[in-house]
Amino acid sequence: LESYASGLRHSPLLAFLTGLYREAVRERSPDFKNVRFWQILEILAQTENYDRNEILFDFENNQINVEGEVQRVRGGVNTVFRLFKQCGIGDSERTWRRVNIWFALRSAVAHHGSISNYNLLDRPNVRTWAKRGQDEIAASNGHDSLLWELKEDTKMILIGKVVAAGSAVG
């Protein structure tokens, strides 16, 4: 507990993100929960100041290519994936899938008001990931495992950053 308290005292950003996490948990709308949790992950990834020209590697250190294009550590999906790899949370295939779906669902809500409006997304690749997410949610019989995993993974990364901040000062 002292590590948590110390980390929050010495990092206003982490204290702010912890408050955002609390608000996300309290949010009633699953659609807006997705946006809030994604926002936290994206901010945490951006604070790592990754080199935008760095090639993106998976968990086994294989270069990631999408449709024949080498991926770099830039953009929300790639920086958040890089954050997961750095934190040692997940594995290549599952994390790549989840991060792409989470981003696509967040995009549907942020740009069109609801996950169910994913078909209005401009980019075909993002629309495809959102459809996969929507299909998974529809098949879940009331338990949105994508949202639950997003919440739990966000919590794990945030806790790790708070503990690291507390350990660094004390």
PDB file of C-alpha atoms in Angstrom:
ATOM      1  CA  LEU A   1       0.000   0.000   0.000  1.00  0.00           C
ATOM      2  CA  GLU A   2       2.870   2.359   0.755  1.00  0.00           C
ATOM      3  CA  SER A   3       4.246   1.800  -2.773  1.00  0.00           C
ATOM      4  CA  TYR A   4       0.846   2.713  -4.212  1.00  0.00           C
ATOM      5  CA  ALA A   5       0.511   5.803  -2.044  1.00  0.00           C
ATOM      6  CA  SER A   6       4.068   6.903  -2.770  1.00  0.00           C
ATOM      7  CA  GLY A   7       3.614   6.431  -6.503  1.00  0.00           C
ATOM      8  CA  LEU A   8       0.412   8.457  -6.514  1.00  0.00           C
ATOM      9  CA  ARG A   9       1.952  11.220  -4.375  1.00  0.00           C
ATOM     10  CA  HIS A  10       4.957  11.553  -6.657  1.00  0.00           C
ATOM     11  CA  SER A  11       3.205  11.276 -10.019  1.00  0.00           C
ATOM     12  CA  PRO A  12       0.335  13.670 -10.658  1.00  0.00           C
ATOM     13  CA  LEU A  13      -0.218  11.971 -14.029  1.00  0.00           C
ATOM     14  CA  LEU A  14      -0.649   8.543 -12.440  1.00  0.00           C
ATOM     15  CA  ALA A  15      -2.944  10.027  -9.788  1.00  0.00           C
ATOM     16  CA  PHE A  16      -5.000  11.557 -12.612  1.00  0.00           C
ATOM     17  CA  LEU A  17      -5.105   8.270 -14.545  1.00  0.00           C
ATOM     18  CA  THR A  18      -6.128   6.404 -11.385  1.00  0.00           C
ATOM     19  CA  GLY A  19      -9.027   8.853 -11.088  1.00  0.00           C
ATOM     20  CA  LEU A  20      -9.936   8.212 -14.732  1.00  0.00           C
ATOM     21  CA  TYR A  21      -9.850   4.485 -14.025  1.00  0.00           C
ATOM     22  CA  ARG A  22     -12.224   4.948 -11.092  1.00  0.00           C
ATOM     23  CA  GLU A  23     -14.575   6.961 -13.328  1.00  0.00           C
ATOM     24  CA  ALA A  24     -14.381   4.298 -16.029  1.00  0.00           C
ATOM     25  CA  VAL A  25     -15.370   1.579 -13.558  1.00  0.00           C
ATOM     26  CA  ARG A  26     -18.352   3.683 -12.424  1.00  0.00           C
ATOM     27  CA  GLU A  27     -19.447   4.486 -15.986  1.00  0.00           C
ATOM     28  CA  ARG A  28     -22.816   2.890 -16.694  1.00  0.00           C
ATOM     29  CA  SER A  29     -22.536   2.640 -20.478  1.00  0.00           C
ATOM     30  CA  PRO A  30     -20.389  -0.247 -21.743  1.00  0.00           C
ATOM     31  CA  ASP A  31     -19.709   1.801 -24.889  1.00  0.00           C
ATOM     32  CA  PHE A  32     -18.251   4.691 -22.909  1.00  0.00           C
ATOM     33  CA  LYS A  33     -16.387   2.325 -20.584  1.00  0.00           C
ATOM     34  CA  ASN A  34     -14.507   1.162 -23.688  1.00  0.00           C
ATOM     35  CA  VAL A  35     -13.563   4.739 -24.553  1.00  0.00           C
ATOM     36  CA  ARG A  36     -12.429   5.555 -21.010  1.00  0.00           C
ATOM     37  CA  PHE A  37     -10.257   2.451 -20.524  1.00  0.00           C
ATOM     38  CA  TRP A  38      -8.717   2.856 -23.984  1.00  0.00           C
ATOM     39  CA  GLN A  39      -7.932   6.492 -23.186  1.00  0.00           C
ATOM     40  CA  ILE A  40      -5.933   5.406 -20.137  1.00  0.00           C
ATOM     41  CA  LEU A  41      -3.968   2.816 -22.105  1.00  0.00           C
ATOM     42  CA  GLU A  42      -3.200   5.248 -24.891  1.00  0.00           C
ATOM     43  CA  ILE A  43      -1.993   7.934 -22.462  1.00  0.00           C
ATOM     44  CA  LEU A  44       0.216   5.412 -20.660  1.00  0.00           C
ATOM     45  CA  ALA A  45       1.662   4.255 -23.993  1.00  0.00           C
ATOM     46  CA  GLN A  46       2.327   7.822 -25.108  1.00  0.00           C
ATOM     47  CA  THR A  47       4.186   8.621 -21.881  1.00  0.00           C
ATOM     48  CA  GLU A  48       6.722   5.929 -22.771  1.00  0.00           C
ATOM     49  CA  ASN A  49       7.960   8.196 -25.581  1.00  0.00           C
ATOM     50  CA  TYR A  50       8.657   5.313 -27.925  1.00  0.00           C
ATOM     51  CA  ASP A  51      10.662   6.115 -31.031  1.00  0.00           C
ATOM     52  CA  ARG A  52       8.031   6.494 -33.779  1.00  0.00           C
ATOM     53  CA  ASN A  53      10.448   4.986 -36.299  1.00  0.00           C
ATOM     54  CA  GLU A  54      11.124   1.877 -34.196  1.00  0.00           C
ATOM     55  CA  ILE A  55       9.970  -1.314 -35.899  1.00  0.00           C
ATOM     56  CA  LEU A  56       7.175  -3.030 -33.979  1.00  0.00           C
ATOM     57  CA  PHE A  57       8.027  -6.539 -32.822  1.00  0.00           C
ATOM     58  CA  ASP A  58       5.717  -9.147 -31.361  1.00  0.00           C
ATOM     59  CA  PHE A  59       6.307 -10.957 -28.072  1.00  0.00           C
ATOM     60  CA  GLU A  60       8.666 -13.449 -29.776  1.00  0.00           C
ATOM     61  CA  ASN A  61      10.630 -10.544 -31.327  1.00  0.00           C
ATOM     62  CA  ASN A  62       9.309 -11.146 -34.837  1.00  0.00           C
ATOM     63  CA  GLN A  63       8.722  -8.054 -36.924  1.00  0.00           C
ATOM     64  CA  ILE A  64       5.007  -7.262 -37.289  1.00  0.00           C
ATOM     65  CA  ASN A  65       3.781  -6.770 -40.835  1.00  0.00           C
ATOM     66  CA  VAL A  66       0.231  -5.875 -41.802  1.00  0.00           C
ATOM     67  CA  GLU A  67      -0.700  -6.457 -45.428  1.00  0.00           C
ATOM     68  CA  GLY A  68       2.994  -6.567 -46.310  1.00  0.00           C
ATOM     69  CA  GLU A  69       3.779  -3.286 -44.551  1.00  0.00           C
ATOM     70  CA  VAL A  70       6.326  -3.181 -41.731  1.00  0.00           C
ATOM     71  CA  GLN A  71       4.675  -1.736 -38.634  1.00  0.00           C
ATOM     72  CA  ARG A  72       6.320   1.059 -36.672  1.00  0.00           C
ATOM     73  CA  VAL A  73       5.669   2.102 -33.069  1.00  0.00           C
ATOM     74  CA  ARG A  74       3.265   4.914 -33.943  1.00  0.00           C
ATOM     75  CA  GLY A  75      -0.473   5.279 -33.713  1.00  0.00           C
ATOM     76  CA  GLY A  76      -2.732   4.108 -30.931  1.00  0.00           C
ATOM     77  CA  VAL A  77      -2.846   0.405 -31.747  1.00  0.00           C
ATOM     78  CA  ASN A  78       0.886  -0.012 -32.212  1.00  0.00           C
ATOM     79  CA  THR A  79       1.939   2.027 -29.178  1.00  0.00           C
ATOM     80  CA  VAL A  80      -0.552   0.255 -26.907  1.00  0.00           C
ATOM     81  CA  PHE A  81       0.584  -3.128 -28.256  1.00  0.00           C
ATOM     82  CA  ARG A  82       4.188  -2.065 -27.533  1.00  0.00           C
ATOM     83  CA  LEU A  83       3.143  -1.104 -23.988  1.00  0.00           C
ATOM     84  CA  PHE A  84       1.617  -4.553 -23.409  1.00  0.00           C
ATOM     85  CA  LYS A  85       4.778  -6.207 -24.682  1.00  0.00           C
ATOM     86  CA  GLN A  86       6.956  -3.995 -22.459  1.00  0.00           C
ATOM     87  CA  CYS A  87       4.799  -4.862 -19.425  1.00  0.00           C
ATOM     88  CA  GLY A  88       4.839  -8.580 -20.271  1.00  0.00           C
ATOM     89  CA  ILE A  89       1.062  -8.815 -20.389  1.00  0.00           C
ATOM     90  CA  GLY A  90      -0.435 -11.186 -22.926  1.00  0.00           C
ATOM     91  CA  ASP A  91       0.980 -12.889 -25.971  1.00  0.00           C
ATOM     92  CA  SER A  92       1.436 -11.865 -29.587  1.00  0.00           C
ATOM     93  CA  GLU A  93      -1.688 -13.187 -31.270  1.00  0.00           C
ATOM     94  CA  ARG A  94      -4.224 -12.581 -28.528  1.00  0.00           C
ATOM     95  CA  THR A  95      -2.880  -9.139 -27.591  1.00  0.00           C
ATOM     96  CA  TRP A  96      -2.715  -7.979 -31.223  1.00  0.00           C
ATOM     97  CA  ARG A  97      -6.327  -9.088 -31.724  1.00  0.00           C
ATOM     98  CA  ARG A  98      -7.615  -7.487 -28.524  1.00  0.00           C
ATOM     99  CA  VAL A  99      -5.768  -4.189 -28.982  1.00  0.00           C
ATOM    100  CA  ASN A 100      -7.091  -3.849 -32.536  1.00  0.00           C
ATOM    101  CA  ILE A 101     -10.642  -4.669 -31.449  1.00  0.00           C
ATOM    102  CA  TRP A 102     -10.504  -2.317 -28.447  1.00  0.00           C
ATOM    103  CA  PHE A 103      -9.272   0.513 -30.659  1.00  0.00           C
ATOM    104  CA  ALA A 104     -11.941  -0.181 -33.271  1.00  0.00           C
ATOM    105  CA  LEU A 105     -14.737  -0.280 -30.685  1.00  0.00           C
ATOM    106  CA  ARG A 106     -13.429   2.930 -29.117  1.00  0.00           C
ATOM    107  CA  SER A 107     -13.390   4.510 -32.583  1.00  0.00           C
ATOM    108  CA  ALA A 108     -16.994   3.524 -33.264  1.00  0.00           C
ATOM    109  CA  VAL A 109     -18.090   5.145 -29.997  1.00  0.00           C
ATOM    110  CA  ALA A 110     -15.839   8.205 -30.226  1.00  0.00           C
ATOM    111  CA  HIS A 111     -16.729   8.985 -33.841  1.00  0.00           C
ATOM    112  CA  HIS A 112     -20.261   7.618 -34.195  1.00  0.00           C
ATOM    113  CA  GLY A 113     -21.697   7.439 -30.665  1.00  0.00           C
ATOM    114  CA  SER A 114     -22.019   3.684 -30.239  1.00  0.00           C
ATOM    115  CA  ILE A 115     -20.265   0.388 -30.842  1.00  0.00           C
ATOM    116  CA  SER A 116     -23.298  -0.666 -32.857  1.00  0.00           C
ATOM    117  CA  ASN A 117     -22.484   2.104 -35.376  1.00  0.00           C
ATOM    118  CA  TYR A 118     -19.171   0.467 -36.313  1.00  0.00           C
ATOM    119  CA  ASN A 119     -20.350   0.133 -39.921  1.00  0.00           C
ATOM    120  CA  LEU A 120     -19.985   3.937 -40.247  1.00  0.00           C
ATOM    121  CA  LEU A 121     -16.222   3.829 -39.624  1.00  0.00           C
ATOM    122  CA  ASP A 122     -14.235   5.155 -42.578  1.00  0.00           C
ATOM    123  CA  ARG A 123     -11.231   2.849 -42.522  1.00  0.00           C
ATOM    124  CA  PRO A 124     -12.064  -0.684 -43.740  1.00  0.00           C
ATOM    125  CA  ASN A 125      -9.441  -2.314 -41.502  1.00  0.00           C
ATOM    126  CA  VAL A 126     -10.818  -0.616 -38.371  1.00  0.00           C
ATOM    127  CA  ARG A 127     -14.378  -1.444 -39.438  1.00  0.00           C
ATOM    128  CA  THR A 128     -13.392  -5.130 -39.835  1.00  0.00           C
ATOM    129  CA  TRP A 129     -11.878  -5.245 -36.334  1.00  0.00           C
ATOM    130  CA  ALA A 130     -14.957  -3.514 -34.895  1.00  0.00           C
ATOM    131  CA  LYS A 131     -17.240  -6.062 -36.559  1.00  0.00           C
ATOM    132  CA  ARG A 132     -15.201  -8.870 -34.998  1.00  0.00           C
ATOM    133  CA  GLY A 133     -15.616  -7.218 -31.615  1.00  0.00           C
ATOM    134  CA  GLN A 134     -19.336  -6.605 -32.120  1.00  0.00           C
ATOM    135  CA  ASP A 135     -19.802 -10.240 -33.183  1.00  0.00           C
ATOM    136  CA  GLU A 136     -17.909 -11.453 -30.109  1.00  0.00           C
ATOM    137  CA  ILE A 137     -19.997  -9.257 -27.816  1.00  0.00           C
ATOM    138  CA  ALA A 138     -23.231 -10.447 -29.460  1.00  0.00           C
ATOM    139  CA  ALA A 139     -22.212 -14.089 -28.989  1.00  0.00           C
ATOM    140  CA  SER A 140     -21.254 -13.626 -25.328  1.00  0.00           C
ATOM    141  CA  ASN A 141     -24.680 -14.223 -23.761  1.00  0.00           C
ATOM    142  CA  GLY A 142     -24.482 -11.119 -21.600  1.00  0.00           C
ATOM    143  CA  HIS A 143     -20.818 -11.277 -20.559  1.00  0.00           C
ATOM    144  CA  ASP A 144     -18.675  -8.879 -22.551  1.00  0.00           C
ATOM    145  CA  SER A 145     -15.292 -10.542 -22.053  1.00  0.00           C
ATOM    146  CA  LEU A 146     -13.624  -7.931 -24.285  1.00  0.00           C
ATOM    147  CA  LEU A 147     -14.659  -5.134 -21.946  1.00  0.00           C
ATOM    148  CA  TRP A 148     -13.803  -7.171 -18.850  1.00  0.00           C
ATOM    149  CA  GLU A 149     -10.306  -7.919 -20.225  1.00  0.00           C
ATOM    150  CA  LEU A 150      -9.836  -4.265 -21.195  1.00  0.00           C
ATOM    151  CA  LYS A 151     -10.705  -3.197 -17.646  1.00  0.00           C
ATOM    152  CA  GLU A 152      -8.477  -5.796 -15.995  1.00  0.00           C
ATOM    153  CA  ASP A 153      -5.503  -5.263 -18.309  1.00  0.00           C
ATOM    154  CA  THR A 154      -5.753  -1.492 -17.877  1.00  0.00           C
ATOM    155  CA  LYS A 155      -5.770  -2.022 -14.113  1.00  0.00           C
ATOM    156  CA  MET A 156      -2.701  -4.296 -14.232  1.00  0.00           C
ATOM    157  CA  ILE A 157      -0.672  -1.847 -16.306  1.00  0.00           C
ATOM    158  CA  LEU A 158      -1.745   1.122 -14.207  1.00  0.00           C
ATOM    159  CA  ILE A 159      -0.896  -0.660 -10.936  1.00  0.00           C
ATOM    160  CA  GLY A 160       2.508  -1.617 -12.331  1.00  0.00           C
ATOM    161  CA  LYS A 161       3.241   1.998 -13.264  1.00  0.00           C
ATOM    162  CA  VAL A 162       2.096   3.298  -9.856  1.00  0.00           C
ATOM    163  CA  VAL A 163       4.257   0.749  -8.002  1.00  0.00           C
ATOM    164  CA  ALA A 164       7.260   1.562 -10.228  1.00  0.00           C
ATOM    165  CA  ALA A 165       6.799   5.286  -9.548  1.00  0.00           C
ATOM    166  CA  GLY A 166       6.611   4.633  -5.814  1.00  0.00           C
ATOM    167  CA  SER A 167       9.712   2.435  -5.869  1.00  0.00           C
ATOM    168  CA  ALA A 168      11.666   5.015  -7.854  1.00  0.00           C
ATOM    169  CA  VAL A 169      11.306   7.609  -5.101  1.00  0.00           C
ATOM    170  CA  GLY A 170      11.568   5.535  -2.140  1.00  0.00           C
TER     171      GLY A 170
END
